[in-house]
mmCIF file of C-alpha atoms in Angstrom:
data_model
loop_
_atom_site.group_PDB
_atom_site.id
_atom_site.type_symbol
_atom_site.label_atom_id
_atom_site.label_comp_id
_atom_site.label_asym_id
_atom_site.label_seq_id
_atom_site.Cartn_x
_atom_site.Cartn_y
_atom_site.Cartn_z
ATOM 1 C CA MET A 1 10.655 -8.058 9.716
ATOM 2 C CA ASN A 2 10.596 -4.408 10.325
ATOM 3 C CA LYS A 3 7.539 -2.297 11.210
ATOM 4 C CA LEU A 4 6.740 -0.835 7.782
ATOM 5 C CA GLU A 5 7.003 -4.620 6.157
ATOM 6 C CA ARG A 6 4.502 -5.420 8.952
ATOM 7 C CA GLU A 7 2.110 -2.606 7.965
ATOM 8 C CA LEU A 8 2.319 -3.657 4.219
ATOM 9 C CA LYS A 9 1.694 -7.377 5.298
ATOM 10 C CA LEU A 10 -1.234 -6.212 7.407
ATOM 11 C CA LEU A 11 -2.775 -4.263 4.262
ATOM 12 C CA PHE A 12 -1.835 -6.732 1.608
ATOM 13 C CA GLY A 13 -0.372 -9.876 3.003
ATOM 14 C CA GLU A 14 -3.439 -11.924 2.650
ATOM 15 C CA SER A 15 -4.350 -10.715 -0.787
ATOM 16 C CA GLU A 16 -5.854 -13.266 -3.451
ATOM 17 C CA LEU A 17 -4.963 -10.645 -6.116
ATOM 18 C CA PHE A 18 -1.391 -11.194 -6.429
ATOM 19 C CA SER A 19 0.856 -14.026 -5.418
ATOM 20 C CA GLU A 20 4.562 -14.548 -4.309
ATOM 21 C CA ALA A 21 4.556 -11.305 -2.410
ATOM 22 C CA VAL A 22 8.131 -10.064 -1.337
ATOM 23 C CA PHE A 23 8.456 -7.543 1.716
ATOM 24 C CA CYS A 24 11.672 -5.594 1.820
ATOM 25 C CA GLY A 25 12.018 -2.398 4.111
ATOM 26 C CA LYS A 26 9.296 0.020 3.080
ATOM 27 C CA THR A 27 8.451 -1.819 -0.168
ATOM 28 C CA MET A 28 6.184 -4.858 -1.113
ATOM 29 C CA ILE A 29 6.214 -6.546 -4.726
ATOM 30 C CA GLY A 30 3.821 -9.220 -5.855
ATOM 31 C CA LYS A 31 2.831 -10.973 -8.936
ATOM 32 C CA LEU A 32 -0.357 -10.127 -10.592
ATOM 33 C CA ASP A 33 0.154 -12.391 -13.560
ATOM 34 C CA LYS A 34 3.070 -14.209 -15.377
ATOM 35 C CA ASP A 35 4.703 -10.758 -16.422
ATOM 36 C CA VAL A 36 2.917 -8.127 -14.433
ATOM 37 C CA ARG A 37 4.143 -7.098 -10.949
ATOM 38 C CA ALA A 38 2.690 -4.450 -8.418
ATOM 39 C CA LYS A 39 5.151 -2.601 -6.484
ATOM 40 C CA ILE A 40 3.691 -0.927 -3.247
ATOM 41 C CA GLU A 41 5.815 1.394 -1.256
ATOM 42 C CA PHE A 42 5.456 3.913 1.647
ATOM 43 C CA ILE A 43 6.424 7.163 0.409
ATOM 44 C CA SER A 44 6.682 10.794 2.100
ATOM 45 C CA THR A 45 5.348 13.663 0.164
ATOM 46 C CA GLY A 46 6.348 16.304 2.442
ATOM 47 C CA VAL A 47 8.562 15.835 5.571
ATOM 48 C CA HIS A 48 11.409 13.259 5.462
ATOM 49 C CA LYS A 49 10.355 9.775 6.882
ATOM 50 C CA HIS A 50 6.707 11.060 7.596
ATOM 51 C CA TYR A 51 5.092 8.439 5.296
ATOM 52 C CA ASP A 52 1.845 10.008 4.155
ATOM 53 C CA SER A 53 1.014 7.927 1.009
ATOM 54 C CA LEU A 54 1.516 4.718 -0.796
ATOM 55 C CA LYS A 55 3.067 4.662 -4.193
ATOM 56 C CA VAL A 56 1.704 1.855 -6.448
ATOM 57 C CA THR A 57 3.587 0.918 -9.701
ATOM 58 C CA ILE A 58 2.473 -1.686 -12.090
ATOM 59 C CA LEU A 59 5.299 -2.935 -13.852
ATOM 60 C CA ASN A 60 5.660 -5.519 -16.890
ATOM 61 C CA ARG A 61 8.888 -7.413 -15.895
ATOM 62 C CA THR A 62 10.119 -7.347 -19.647
ATOM 63 C CA GLU A 63 8.714 -4.153 -20.970
ATOM 64 C CA GLY A 64 8.983 -1.818 -17.722
ATOM 65 C CA ILE A 65 6.583 0.532 -16.006
ATOM 66 C CA ILE A 66 2.939 0.109 -17.177
ATOM 67 C CA ASP A 67 1.418 2.834 -14.594
ATOM 68 C CA THR A 68 2.196 4.563 -11.394
ATOM 69 C CA THR A 69 -0.287 6.240 -9.062
ATOM 70 C CA VAL A 70 0.034 7.651 -5.530
ATOM 71 C CA PHE A 71 -2.663 7.004 -2.739
ATOM 72 C CA ASN A 72 -2.714 9.537 0.084
ATOM 73 C CA PHE A 73 -3.641 8.048 3.397
ATOM 74 C CA SER A 74 -5.823 11.353 4.017
ATOM 75 C CA ASP A 75 -7.617 10.804 0.859
ATOM 76 C CA MET A 76 -8.561 7.186 1.901
ATOM 77 C CA ILE A 77 -9.160 7.358 5.528
ATOM 78 C CA GLY A 78 -9.613 11.062 6.146
ATOM 79 C CA LEU A 79 -8.015 13.296 8.687
ATOM 80 C CA LYS A 80 -7.075 11.810 11.892
ATOM 81 C CA ASN A 81 -7.383 14.124 15.328
ATOM 82 C CA GLY A 82 -7.508 16.983 12.696
ATOM 83 C CA ARG A 83 -4.122 16.076 11.170
ATOM 84 C CA ILE A 84 -3.089 14.174 7.902
ATOM 85 C CA PRO A 85 -2.453 10.858 8.725
ATOM 86 C CA TYR A 86 1.158 9.582 8.329
ATOM 87 C CA TYR A 87 3.556 6.609 9.400
ATOM 88 C CA TRP A 88 6.431 8.027 11.524
ATOM 89 C CA ASP A 89 9.829 6.355 11.055
ATOM 90 C CA GLU A 90 12.450 7.350 13.381
ATOM 91 C CA PRO A 91 14.943 5.175 15.294
ATOM 92 C CA ASN A 92 13.245 6.028 18.868
ATOM 93 C CA CYS A 93 9.546 6.463 17.708
ATOM 94 C CA ASN A 94 7.801 4.801 14.691
ATOM 95 C CA GLY A 95 4.202 4.071 14.136
ATOM 96 C CA TRP A 96 1.027 6.001 13.179
ATOM 97 C CA TYR A 97 1.510 9.306 14.422
ATOM 98 C CA GLY A 98 -1.284 10.862 16.745
ATOM 99 C CA PHE A 99 -3.919 8.047 16.238
ATOM 100 C CA LYS A 100 -4.162 4.310 16.091
ATOM 101 C CA MET A 101 -5.151 2.505 12.854
ATOM 102 C CA THR A 102 -8.588 0.733 12.972
ATOM 103 C CA SER A 103 -9.570 -2.477 11.042
ATOM 104 C CA ASP A 104 -11.748 -0.110 9.078
ATOM 105 C CA ASP A 105 -8.840 2.058 8.272
ATOM 106 C CA TYR A 106 -6.822 -0.684 7.125
ATOM 107 C CA ASP A 107 -9.769 -2.259 5.051
ATOM 108 C CA GLN A 108 -10.280 1.231 3.224
ATOM 109 C CA ILE A 109 -6.602 1.578 2.209
ATOM 110 C CA SER A 110 -6.560 -2.111 1.209
ATOM 111 C CA ASP A 111 -9.844 -1.854 -0.862
ATOM 112 C CA LYS A 112 -8.918 1.384 -2.570
ATOM 113 C CA VAL A 113 -5.607 0.028 -3.765
ATOM 114 C CA HIS A 114 -6.841 -3.522 -4.590
ATOM 115 C CA ASP A 115 -9.329 -1.917 -6.851
ATOM 116 C CA TYR A 116 -6.665 0.027 -8.847
ATOM 117 C CA MET A 117 -4.452 -3.104 -9.032
ATOM 118 C CA SER A 118 -7.303 -5.321 -10.093
ATOM 119 C CA MET A 119 -7.511 -3.605 -13.499
ATOM 120 C CA PHE A 120 -3.977 -4.784 -14.425
ATOM 121 C CA ALA A 121 -4.538 -8.300 -13.015
ATOM 122 C CA GLU A 122 -5.443 -11.746 -14.914
ATOM 123 C CA GLU A 123 -9.080 -11.791 -15.716
ATOM 124 C CA ASP A 124 -9.642 -15.078 -13.961
ATOM 125 C CA ILE A 125 -8.093 -14.129 -10.753
ATOM 126 C CA GLY A 126 -11.609 -14.222 -8.871
ATOM 127 C CA TYR A 127 -11.319 -10.816 -7.401
ATOM 128 C CA GLU A 128 -14.562 -8.855 -7.610
ATOM 129 C CA MET A 129 -14.024 -4.887 -7.866
ATOM 130 C CA ARG A 130 -15.987 -3.265 -4.921
ATOM 131 C CA THR A 131 -18.649 -0.636 -5.762
ATOM 132 C CA TYR A 132 -19.158 2.208 -3.489
#
């Protein structure tokens, strides 16, 4: 398992929202119900291999894309040391650049993405949307 897969697993690996999660490279796919899948991937909106966002695509396995949105880390956890947070993926240096993620940071990201995905999940999944 590479480091980006581990980050996705930290964020979504224990989720009750979807089942049968598969981690591959910088992408995770999980079942929201019989026909609906959630695909979550690290993306770079600026500099190559500076992953500053998560792209979430909701797919129907027979009909195609239902919805897609991008979650910027800076919108979810704010600036870190005065910089936009990103995961730097280079052969000799990979990890969160210039700061260390806290459990609160992971929770904030996970909560925001889960709230979005819960709108597409089966209603009896048992996941309660958080209120802020």
